[in-house]
Amino acid sequence: MRVLLTGFEPFGGETVNPSGEAVKRLDGKIIAGAEVVARILPVAWDDAGPSCQQAIAEVDPDIVLMVGQAGGRTAISIERVAINVQNGKDNKEVAREEAPIDPDGPAAYFGTLPVKKMAERIAAAGIPAVVSNTAGTYLCNHIMYHTLHSAATKGQRVRGTFIHIPFLPEQVANKPGQPSMALETIVRALEIAVETAVAAVKEND
Amino acid sequence: MRVLLTGFEPFGGETVNPSGEAVKRLDGKIIAGAEVVARILPVAWDDAGPSCQQAIAEVDPDIVLMVGQAGGRTAISIERVAINVQNGKDNKEVAREEAPIDPDGPAAYFGTLPVKKMAERIAAAGIPAVVSNTAGTYLCNHIMYHTLHSAATKGQRVRGTFIHIPFLPEQVANKPGQPSMALETIVRALEIAVETAVAAVKEND
Amino acid sequence: MRVLLTGFEPFGGETVNPSGEAVKRLDGKIIAGAEVVARILPVAWDDAGPSCQQAIAEVDPDIVLMVGQAGGRTAISIERVAINVQNGKDNKEVAREEAPIDPDGPAAYFGTLPVKKMAERIAAAGIPAVVSNTAGTYLCNHIMYHTLHSAATKGQRVRGTFIHIPFLPEQVANKPGQPSMALETIVRALEIAVETAVAAVKEND
Amino acid sequence: MRVLLTGFEPFGGETVNPSGEAVKRLDGKIIAGAEVVARILPVAWDDAGPSCQQAIAEVDPDIVLMVGQAGGRTAISIERVAINVQNGKDNKEVAREEAPIDPDGPAAYFGTLPVKKMAERIAAAGIPAVVSNTAGTYLCNHIMYHTLHSAATKGQRVRGTFIHIPFLPEQVANKPGQPSMALETIVRALEIAVETAVAAVKEND
């Protein structure tokens, strides 16, 4: 079994993206018998989806866990749903405002992995984790929708969802009131997410 | 030079107190040439002060850094000031309500270490840190006031202040929205606090 | 033109529900030439939908604005999307856990009124307002999904969306840190929401 | 009996200061038999204190309630204590950094009115209210310290404390996540604060 883990490059004036740092730590690891391959996606409306599809074509994964930074959150957030809308300016200064990702696509897709179980297993290991009901309307929601829409319409076997992670401590060292999580804690949470996803695919859960 | 680090035992229904865990990790260490001695204080109005005074008598420290848990905070908080008031029920079910710590004592004491420099040095190392203007009115404020009041009135040479630290991740794993900080990050912050305090005492800053 | 405004009865241990109080204030009013009819819905999984459908049958509205309490929010939240999932225990102690609202329904429906314009108009009047990307998974999301699903599948002409409102000050008078909004401010926001919705329907926007 | 209510002029880029708006509404009113006089103080390190002292000289009040804006707070905050430190840049671009208000003054003064009772009475009327243990280190803390220090050292009979109030809704209409409170609610809270203070002075509480 193969697991594709994606992170994003930095955006929004940050010099680091915890999602990229975290997935790189797991690249090449074997978790629960599955081979993990990590890729970094561009923060660009036109490029993120094709870049992820290319990785899926190359890796042919059973599972894709897309990871992204969610500044302001305190917990690992397993995303339940991606919606067909996009807002904001990407790293290439391309702006989208209240625009559909696919004008012919459905309003939303649910993640195709057991999100509640993933959050519960991470929390049971002592790491704050929740199921989140919104991935926002920026690139994180975009790639989750794009990947699930592609899987549904192209008949790909891959199952997936999105995981939002907090800022790293060094990103908010001078931003009073902004929560953060250590990289080691985030990496451990992702390992548990992979383990839970692998078990779900094996059990066809 | 000797540094006394105090933490507290668990309270408020928690089974662990990050302050106790953190200071135990530094017990016996040499930091910036100074010997660190750690002690755990009881969460009890009548016992915390005498317990800390006994530790000061035994260790004869140049510096006392008192550490305590501040649930809900995102950053290491170097406390600027302790006030002459106490509120709440301790681990022995003894309650205080709007009562002075010492009816003849002044309204407040400022910490006698460079709190701004301590916060800045910790933040410069990539760990969220701020100067806080309130240590609350529970045991943390109590021990800070008690120790500074004792030093002032007994002519002790010891300089000190209080450091509030966030919850550990495992304390809030199932409490959505509650921020936390990894123990390793907290311990590193305390090391920097000790280094900064030792330098201040050496330079008589 | 007719506008149906729905609120909810109190739940979760509260003795008042600001949504019920607010819509009652507007019952019978004429806003932007449209007649406003207010109804209070039960906080019950099996009854809320039928109760709303009955009101729609009786009132035959062009617009339905469903309103509900969102404790913890600071702003009027115009909901963009309702998802096909339900969680929690209702006022009749009936529990739902990760259950679909309609096993055959789509993952989500977007509100069929211009949510961004509604939020902008309310904010322009000096009242905190945002577009929200999640109505949660409790009764508020349920009624929004149920109403939009019914409209889509039954071919009803009614257009609608959901509006989450903060706690009233009296609900959080003794809950430090919980934000609130005055009833007068909420009622004014709903008037503007109705005006904006009526204009959108007239202009077929 | 006479009550001096002070508010501040706008600062920090705001075009309105809720404290100024609120106290103006009560100027000239008779509350609990006491005459209320309102004054607006400048947000200037060198002028706020003298301006308040001049008002005290002119009005000869029994009670002074100083009111100021505390952006980010959800509740009326009755301040317990003012500390001898000042930080920040005033409306004249004069900056203070970790500077004492009076190098010869004590570390802090407690407000000389029953702060807990004031908060309780306001909350009992359905308005969120708390006792706060920090008035910060900007002009609000400055004027509270200056006024209490002057009263103590000059032997003035006036009793007083500081009240922090939230943003008005219109100040945060486009700032998602920022709590606010309606002006009418704030004014009602100040009336109750005055009533409670007048009763305390009458009863010598």
Short mmCIF file of C-alpha atoms in Angstrom, two decimals, chain C residues 13 20 25 28 59 68 72 74 80 91 104 141 144-145 151 160 179 185 205:
data_model
loop_
_atom_site.label_atom_id
_atom_site.label_comp_id
_atom_site.label_asym_id
_atom_site.label_seq_id
_atom_site.Cartn_x
_atom_site.Cartn_y
_atom_site.Cartn_z
CA GLY C 13 -29.80 24.56 28.98
CA GLY C 20 -36.66 33.22 18.56
CA ARG C 25 -39.84 41.27 16.79
CA GLY C 28 -45.95 41.10 10.72
CA VAL C 59 -46.99 31.17 4.07
CA GLY C 68 -30.24 30.31 14.96
CA GLY C 72 -19.17 31.89 20.90
CA THR C 74 -18.88 37.64 17.67
CA ARG C 80 -22.89 29.78 2.80
CA ASN C 91 -34.46 18.78 23.15
CA ASP C 104 -29.68 9.75 -0.80
CA ASN C 141 -27.25 23.01 9.71
CA MET C 144 -30.77 24.71 6.36
CA TYR C 145 -29.99 21.45 4.52
CA ALA C 151 -36.81 23.25 -2.33
CA GLY C 160 -33.17 30.87 1.38
CA PRO C 179 -18.99 37.47 23.22
CA THR C 185 -28.48 45.12 16.95
CA ASP C 205 -29.74 38.11 -8.57
#
